[in-house]
Short mmCIF file of C-alpha atoms and ligand atoms in Angstrom, two decimals:
data_model
loop_
_atom_site.label_atom_id
_atom_site.label_comp_id
_atom_site.label_asym_id
_atom_site.label_seq_id
_atom_site.Cartn_x
_atom_site.Cartn_y
_atom_site.Cartn_z
CA MET U 3 0.00 0.00 0.00
CA LYS U 4 0.94 3.61 -0.39
CA VAL U 5 1.17 4.87 3.21
CA GLY U 6 1.52 8.40 4.56
CA PHE U 7 2.92 8.74 8.09
CA ILE U 8 2.77 11.97 10.12
CA GLY U 9 4.62 12.26 13.46
CA LEU U 10 8.03 10.58 13.46
CA GLY U 11 8.87 10.73 17.17
CA ASN U 12 9.86 7.99 19.60
CA MET U 13 6.90 5.83 18.58
CA GLY U 14 6.13 6.99 15.04
CA SER U 15 9.60 6.54 13.62
CA PRO U 16 9.93 2.78 14.41
CA MET U 17 6.27 2.19 13.46
CA ALA U 18 6.84 3.82 10.07
CA MET U 19 9.99 1.75 9.57
CA ASN U 20 8.05 -1.46 10.23
CA LEU U 21 5.51 -0.44 7.57
CA LEU U 22 8.34 0.07 5.10
CA LYS U 23 9.90 -3.31 6.00
CA ALA U 24 6.51 -4.94 5.40
CA GLY U 25 6.68 -3.79 1.79
CA ASN U 26 4.59 -0.61 1.79
CA GLU U 27 5.57 2.60 0.05
CA LEU U 28 6.25 5.20 2.75
CA ILE U 29 5.66 8.96 2.54
CA VAL U 30 6.46 10.90 5.71
CA PHE U 31 6.13 14.28 7.39
CA ASP U 32 7.13 15.75 10.75
CA VAL U 33 7.53 19.38 11.83
CA VAL U 34 11.00 18.52 13.14
CA GLU U 35 13.26 18.16 10.11
CA ALA U 36 15.82 16.06 11.98
CA ASN U 37 13.13 13.43 12.68
CA VAL U 38 12.29 13.25 8.97
CA ALA U 39 15.97 13.02 8.05
CA PHE U 40 16.44 10.18 10.54
CA VAL U 41 13.68 8.07 8.95
CA ILE U 42 14.82 8.82 5.38
CA ASP U 43 18.32 7.78 6.41
CA GLN U 44 17.13 4.60 8.19
CA SER U 45 15.08 3.69 5.12
CA LYS U 46 18.19 3.99 2.93
CA GLN U 47 16.42 6.77 1.00
CA LYS U 48 13.42 4.52 0.19
CA ALA U 49 10.95 6.66 2.15
CA ILE U 50 9.85 9.95 0.57
CA SER U 51 9.41 13.15 2.58
CA CYS U 52 6.77 15.88 2.13
CA LYS U 53 7.17 19.50 3.11
CA ASN U 54 3.82 19.77 4.89
CA VAL U 55 0.54 18.01 5.71
CA TYR U 56 -1.18 19.51 2.66
CA GLU U 57 1.37 17.99 0.28
CA LEU U 58 1.17 14.59 1.99
CA ALA U 59 -2.64 14.55 1.97
CA ASN U 60 -2.58 15.17 -1.79
CA MET U 61 -0.33 12.17 -2.55
CA ASP U 62 -3.18 9.81 -3.48
CA LEU U 63 -2.53 7.50 -0.53
CA ASP U 64 -4.23 4.28 0.59
CA VAL U 65 -3.69 5.02 4.30
CA ILE U 66 -2.52 7.90 6.47
CA VAL U 67 -1.28 7.14 9.99
CA THR U 68 -0.82 9.94 12.53
CA MET U 69 1.26 9.51 15.71
CA LEU U 70 1.25 12.90 17.40
CA PRO U 71 1.79 14.07 21.00
CA ALA U 72 -1.68 15.31 22.01
CA SER U 73 -5.17 16.46 20.95
CA GLN U 74 -4.11 19.97 19.88
CA HIS U 75 -1.52 18.54 17.46
CA VAL U 76 -4.08 16.07 16.07
CA ARG U 77 -6.56 18.91 15.55
CA SER U 78 -4.00 21.04 13.76
CA VAL U 79 -3.04 18.19 11.41
CA TYR U 80 -6.60 16.98 10.60
CA LEU U 81 -8.59 20.22 10.59
CA GLY U 82 -8.36 23.52 8.72
CA GLU U 83 -7.83 24.45 5.09
CA ASN U 84 -4.46 22.73 4.76
CA GLY U 85 -5.33 19.78 6.98
CA ILE U 86 -5.93 16.12 6.11
CA LEU U 87 -9.74 16.17 6.03
CA GLU U 88 -9.96 19.06 3.53
CA ASN U 89 -7.43 17.58 1.13
CA VAL U 90 -7.46 13.82 1.26
CA ASP U 91 -9.08 11.54 -1.31
CA SER U 92 -12.18 9.82 0.12
CA ASN U 93 -10.65 6.37 -0.59
CA THR U 94 -7.81 7.01 1.87
CA VAL U 95 -8.29 5.34 5.27
CA LEU U 96 -7.21 7.55 8.18
CA ILE U 97 -5.73 6.02 11.32
CA ASP U 98 -4.95 8.15 14.37
CA SER U 99 -2.70 6.25 16.78
CA SER U 100 -1.96 9.22 19.06
CA THR U 101 -3.29 9.00 22.62
CA ILE U 102 -5.95 11.74 22.81
CA ASP U 103 -9.27 12.33 24.57
CA PRO U 104 -12.22 10.26 23.35
CA GLN U 105 -14.30 13.43 22.77
CA THR U 106 -11.83 14.83 20.20
CA ALA U 107 -11.55 11.40 18.57
CA ARG U 108 -15.36 11.26 18.21
CA GLU U 109 -15.49 14.78 16.77
CA LEU U 110 -12.90 13.80 14.13
CA HIS U 111 -14.91 10.69 13.25
CA THR U 112 -18.04 12.79 12.75
CA LEU U 113 -16.24 15.31 10.53
CA ALA U 114 -14.54 12.57 8.49
CA ASN U 115 -17.77 10.59 8.07
CA ALA U 116 -19.57 13.72 6.85
CA LYS U 117 -17.08 13.77 3.97
CA GLY U 118 -17.40 10.00 3.35
CA ILE U 119 -13.88 9.35 4.70
CA ALA U 120 -13.16 6.28 6.86
CA LEU U 121 -11.30 7.01 10.09
CA LEU U 122 -10.19 4.72 12.93
CA ASP U 123 -8.92 5.79 16.34
CA ALA U 124 -6.17 3.30 17.18
CA PRO U 125 -4.03 4.20 20.20
CA VAL U 126 -1.35 1.74 21.24
CA SER U 127 0.32 0.25 24.28
CA GLY U 128 3.69 -1.46 24.37
CA GLY U 129 6.01 1.56 24.48
CA THR U 130 9.01 2.29 22.29
CA ALA U 131 10.31 -1.29 22.65
CA GLY U 132 6.99 -2.60 21.30
CA ALA U 133 7.06 -0.07 18.47
CA GLN U 134 10.52 -1.22 17.45
CA ALA U 135 9.74 -4.92 17.74
CA GLY U 136 6.44 -4.55 15.87
CA SER U 137 4.65 -6.03 18.89
CA LEU U 138 2.34 -3.14 19.87
CA THR U 139 -1.20 -3.66 21.14
CA PHE U 140 -3.72 -1.64 19.10
CA MET U 141 -7.09 -0.58 20.56
CA VAL U 142 -9.28 0.34 17.62
CA GLY U 143 -12.55 2.26 17.50
CA GLY U 144 -14.71 3.01 14.46
CA ASP U 145 -16.54 1.23 11.69
CA ASP U 146 -16.30 -2.59 11.98
CA ASN U 147 -15.89 -3.18 8.21
CA THR U 148 -13.04 -0.69 8.00
CA PHE U 149 -11.43 -2.39 11.00
CA GLN U 150 -11.67 -5.83 9.37
CA LYS U 151 -10.18 -4.46 6.16
CA MET U 152 -7.29 -2.79 8.02
CA LYS U 153 -6.50 -5.56 10.53
CA PRO U 154 -3.65 -7.02 8.42
CA PHE U 155 -2.22 -3.50 8.16
CA PHE U 156 -2.20 -3.12 11.97
CA GLU U 157 -0.49 -6.52 12.22
CA GLN U 158 2.50 -5.07 10.39
CA MET U 159 3.13 -2.88 13.47
CA GLY U 160 1.56 -4.87 16.29
CA LYS U 161 0.77 -8.29 17.74
CA LYS U 162 -2.54 -7.84 19.54
CA ILE U 163 -5.22 -5.95 17.63
CA PHE U 164 -8.47 -5.32 19.55
CA TYR U 165 -11.69 -4.00 18.08
CA CYS U 166 -13.22 -1.82 20.81
CA GLY U 167 -16.51 -0.82 19.15
CA ARG U 168 -17.84 2.55 18.09
CA ALA U 169 -15.84 5.67 17.21
CA GLY U 170 -13.63 6.85 20.09
CA ASN U 171 -13.74 3.53 21.94
CA GLY U 172 -10.06 2.84 21.18
CA GLN U 173 -9.25 5.96 23.21
CA VAL U 174 -11.73 4.91 25.91
CA ALA U 175 -9.88 1.57 26.31
CA LYS U 176 -6.52 3.35 26.38
CA VAL U 177 -7.48 5.93 29.06
CA SER U 178 -9.16 3.25 31.19
CA ASN U 179 -6.05 1.04 31.12
CA ASN U 180 -3.65 3.90 31.84
CA LEU U 181 -5.87 5.14 34.67
CA LEU U 182 -5.46 1.74 36.33
CA LEU U 183 -1.72 1.62 35.55
CA GLY U 184 -1.09 5.09 36.98
CA ILE U 185 -2.88 4.17 40.21
CA SER U 186 -1.36 0.69 40.54
CA MET U 187 2.18 2.08 40.14
CA ILE U 188 1.60 4.51 43.00
CA ALA U 189 0.09 1.73 45.14
CA THR U 190 3.09 -0.52 44.44
CA ALA U 191 5.49 2.34 45.19
CA GLU U 192 3.74 2.99 48.52
CA ALA U 193 3.74 -0.67 49.54
CA MET U 194 7.37 -1.25 48.58
CA THR U 195 8.54 1.90 50.41
CA LEU U 196 6.58 1.04 53.53
CA GLY U 197 7.92 -2.54 53.62
CA VAL U 198 11.54 -1.43 53.20
CA GLU U 199 11.16 1.38 55.79
CA LEU U 200 9.86 -1.23 58.24
CA GLY U 201 12.93 -3.39 57.64
CA MET U 202 12.20 -5.77 54.73
CA ASP U 203 14.64 -6.54 51.95
CA PRO U 204 13.04 -5.13 48.74
CA VAL U 205 13.73 -8.26 46.66
CA VAL U 206 12.22 -10.58 49.29
CA LEU U 207 9.23 -8.26 49.70
CA ALA U 208 8.62 -8.11 45.91
CA ASN U 209 8.86 -11.91 45.66
CA ILE U 210 6.23 -12.27 48.40
CA ILE U 211 3.88 -9.67 46.87
CA ASN U 212 4.27 -11.34 43.46
CA ALA U 213 3.23 -14.70 44.95
CA SER U 214 0.35 -13.10 46.86
CA SER U 215 -2.82 -11.10 46.33
CA GLY U 216 -1.02 -7.75 45.90
CA ARG U 217 0.58 -8.90 42.65
CA CYS U 218 0.08 -6.66 39.61
CA TRP U 219 2.00 -5.61 36.45
CA SER U 220 3.60 -2.73 38.37
CA SER U 221 4.95 -5.18 40.97
CA ASP U 222 5.92 -8.22 38.90
CA THR U 223 7.00 -6.77 35.55
CA TYR U 224 7.87 -3.10 36.16
CA ASN U 225 8.72 -2.94 39.86
CA PRO U 226 9.59 0.66 40.85
CA TYR U 227 12.16 -0.32 43.50
CA PRO U 228 15.75 -0.20 42.16
CA GLY U 229 17.46 -3.58 41.96
CA VAL U 230 14.32 -5.72 42.25
CA LEU U 231 14.11 -6.49 38.51
CA GLU U 232 17.17 -6.19 36.31
CA SER U 233 15.74 -4.81 33.09
CA THR U 234 13.32 -2.16 34.43
CA PRO U 235 13.82 1.62 34.30
CA ALA U 236 14.12 1.50 38.14
CA SER U 237 17.39 -0.39 37.75
CA ARG U 238 18.88 2.13 35.29
CA GLY U 239 18.10 5.45 36.97
CA TYR U 240 14.54 5.60 35.60
CA THR U 241 15.73 6.35 32.07
CA ASP U 242 14.28 5.08 28.75
CA GLY U 243 10.79 4.25 29.88
CA PHE U 244 7.34 5.81 29.85
CA GLY U 245 7.79 9.40 31.03
CA THR U 246 6.12 10.80 34.15
CA ASP U 247 4.76 13.64 32.00
CA LEU U 248 3.17 11.16 29.55
CA MET U 249 1.46 9.40 32.45
CA LEU U 250 0.36 12.79 33.78
CA LYS U 251 -1.10 13.58 30.35
CA ASP U 252 -2.99 10.25 30.23
CA LEU U 253 -4.44 10.76 33.73
CA GLY U 254 -5.52 14.25 32.64
CA LEU U 255 -7.34 12.64 29.71
CA ALA U 256 -9.00 10.16 32.06
CA CYS U 257 -10.14 12.96 34.41
CA GLU U 258 -11.49 15.04 31.50
CA ALA U 259 -13.29 12.06 30.00
CA ALA U 260 -14.73 11.18 33.43
CA LYS U 261 -15.98 14.76 33.82
CA SER U 262 -17.82 14.52 30.47
CA VAL U 263 -20.02 11.74 31.89
CA LYS U 264 -19.84 12.91 35.55
CA GLN U 265 -18.22 9.62 36.57
CA PRO U 266 -16.24 9.92 39.83
CA ILE U 267 -12.66 8.57 39.55
CA MET U 268 -11.33 9.56 42.95
CA LEU U 269 -8.13 7.55 43.04
CA GLY U 270 -7.44 8.66 39.47
CA GLY U 271 -7.79 12.31 40.51
CA LEU U 272 -5.42 11.80 43.43
CA ALA U 273 -2.94 9.91 41.24
CA GLN U 274 -2.97 12.77 38.74
CA GLN U 275 -2.13 15.25 41.52
CA ILE U 276 0.71 13.05 42.81
CA TYR U 277 2.33 12.80 39.34
CA GLN U 278 1.75 16.53 38.89
CA ALA U 279 3.52 17.43 42.14
CA PHE U 280 6.31 14.97 41.31
CA SER U 281 6.74 16.43 37.82
CA ARG U 282 6.89 19.94 39.26
CA GLN U 283 9.84 18.81 41.36
CA GLY U 284 11.72 18.33 38.06
CA ASN U 285 11.01 14.66 37.37
CA GLY U 286 8.71 14.88 34.34
CA HIS U 287 11.30 13.36 32.01
CA LEU U 288 11.97 10.32 34.21
CA ASP U 289 10.08 7.03 33.83
CA PHE U 290 6.77 7.16 35.72
CA SER U 291 7.86 4.40 38.13
CA SER U 292 10.27 6.98 39.63
CA VAL U 293 7.16 8.28 41.44
CA ILE U 294 8.43 5.96 44.22
CA ASN U 295 10.90 8.74 45.06
CA PHE U 296 7.92 10.94 45.96
CA PHE U 297 7.25 8.52 48.83
CA LYS U 298 10.89 7.85 49.71
CA ASN U 299 11.52 11.59 50.09
CA HIS U 300 8.53 12.33 52.31
P1 NAD X 1 7.03 12.19 20.45
O1 NAD X 1 6.89 13.53 21.06
O2 NAD X 1 8.35 11.49 20.53
O3 NAD X 1 6.63 12.26 18.89
C1 NAD X 1 5.63 13.06 18.36
C2 NAD X 1 6.10 13.58 17.01
O4 NAD X 1 5.05 14.38 16.43
C3 NAD X 1 7.33 14.47 17.10
O5 NAD X 1 8.31 14.03 16.19
C4 NAD X 1 6.81 15.86 16.72
O6 NAD X 1 7.78 16.66 16.06
C5 NAD X 1 5.67 15.48 15.79
N1 NAD X 1 4.70 16.56 15.60
C6 NAD X 1 4.14 17.38 16.53
N2 NAD X 1 3.28 18.23 15.95
C7 NAD X 1 3.28 17.94 14.64
C8 NAD X 1 2.57 18.47 13.52
N3 NAD X 1 1.71 19.48 13.65
N4 NAD X 1 2.80 17.94 12.30
C9 NAD X 1 3.69 16.92 12.16
N5 NAD X 1 4.38 16.36 13.17
C10 NAD X 1 4.17 16.87 14.40
O7 NAD X 1 5.87 11.30 21.09
P2 NAD X 1 5.79 9.70 21.11
O8 NAD X 1 6.47 9.18 22.33
O9 NAD X 1 6.15 9.18 19.77
O10 NAD X 1 4.22 9.51 21.36
C11 NAD X 1 3.26 9.74 20.36
C12 NAD X 1 1.89 9.40 20.91
O11 NAD X 1 1.86 8.04 21.32
C13 NAD X 1 1.48 10.23 22.14
O12 NAD X 1 0.12 10.55 22.04
C14 NAD X 1 1.78 9.30 23.31
O13 NAD X 1 0.95 9.57 24.42
C15 NAD X 1 1.47 7.96 22.69
N6 NAD X 1 2.17 6.81 23.30
C16 NAD X 1 3.50 6.92 23.64
C17 NAD X 1 4.14 5.83 24.21
C18 NAD X 1 5.62 5.91 24.59
O14 NAD X 1 6.10 5.00 25.29
N7 NAD X 1 6.36 6.92 24.13
C19 NAD X 1 3.44 4.63 24.44
C20 NAD X 1 2.10 4.54 24.06
C21 NAD X 1 1.48 5.65 23.48
#
């Protein structure tokens, strides 16, 4: 297929490369020229670059994938005179894999559908390692027939591809999961800190939790205590993981989405404030499991 890819950051660049390796033609754009140059170089000049969204949208593409930081970037790329929706051919399938709020995703679906354009919201989990390995999990919302048609395409970048239902439901699944993850990391951090303060060895404590009812992904796969698991960010100074500021953004999305249906998410609200305070102390760039230092230092 002839694929356009917009947003060549930590996630987008390896995802785009996997699409090229799978045999697609690749046309790319990013506002940061160095990110474009990196992908063109990695592709051994096989990928083609465009100078803006307008030019890319007019390339007669089969698919356009966007992988952008947040809702405002997605809006600026899709909407307006020079945006995707105004310029794309109605046969092009649009896939937004950015993590954004479900309300914006639903608004984009409505605007695209009004023009007869198929759009899927398809946020991912699996991090940069999953993007590189082509093992991402996709959570897809939108028209079922379009999903079925595009499933093999998603499989070129991911391993588990879930259909979540109506427009925006991919984002609903993503915010719900990250709400739980953000809370469970703080709970694990609290429990580990308490146990160690009261005299337990952290490795012994983690082994017991992981064989008991407190076990969760944050304790057995991504333990926040340094030295408990070898290959986690905690054991390399909280570098190269999922940033505290990205978790803060996702909890903000969860709180906003909850407000739209007046659903109380009390622990989520508290978790958001804890990551916010921790980020303000200068830790936004560190992996989110470093939130354990918030408890160690109090
Ligand atoms: P990133 O900041 O590394 O990349 C985003 C890219 O979009 C950048 O290269 C930026 O220059 C580009 N961009 C911004 N505005 C643009 C515009 N108007 N036109 C073209 N390009 C533009 O972010 P990332 O880590 O790749 O994450 C992308 C999305 O995936 C986010 O929504 C994030 O929440 C989500 N996500 C990230 C991870 C992770 O581990 N990094 C995991 C799952 C989901």
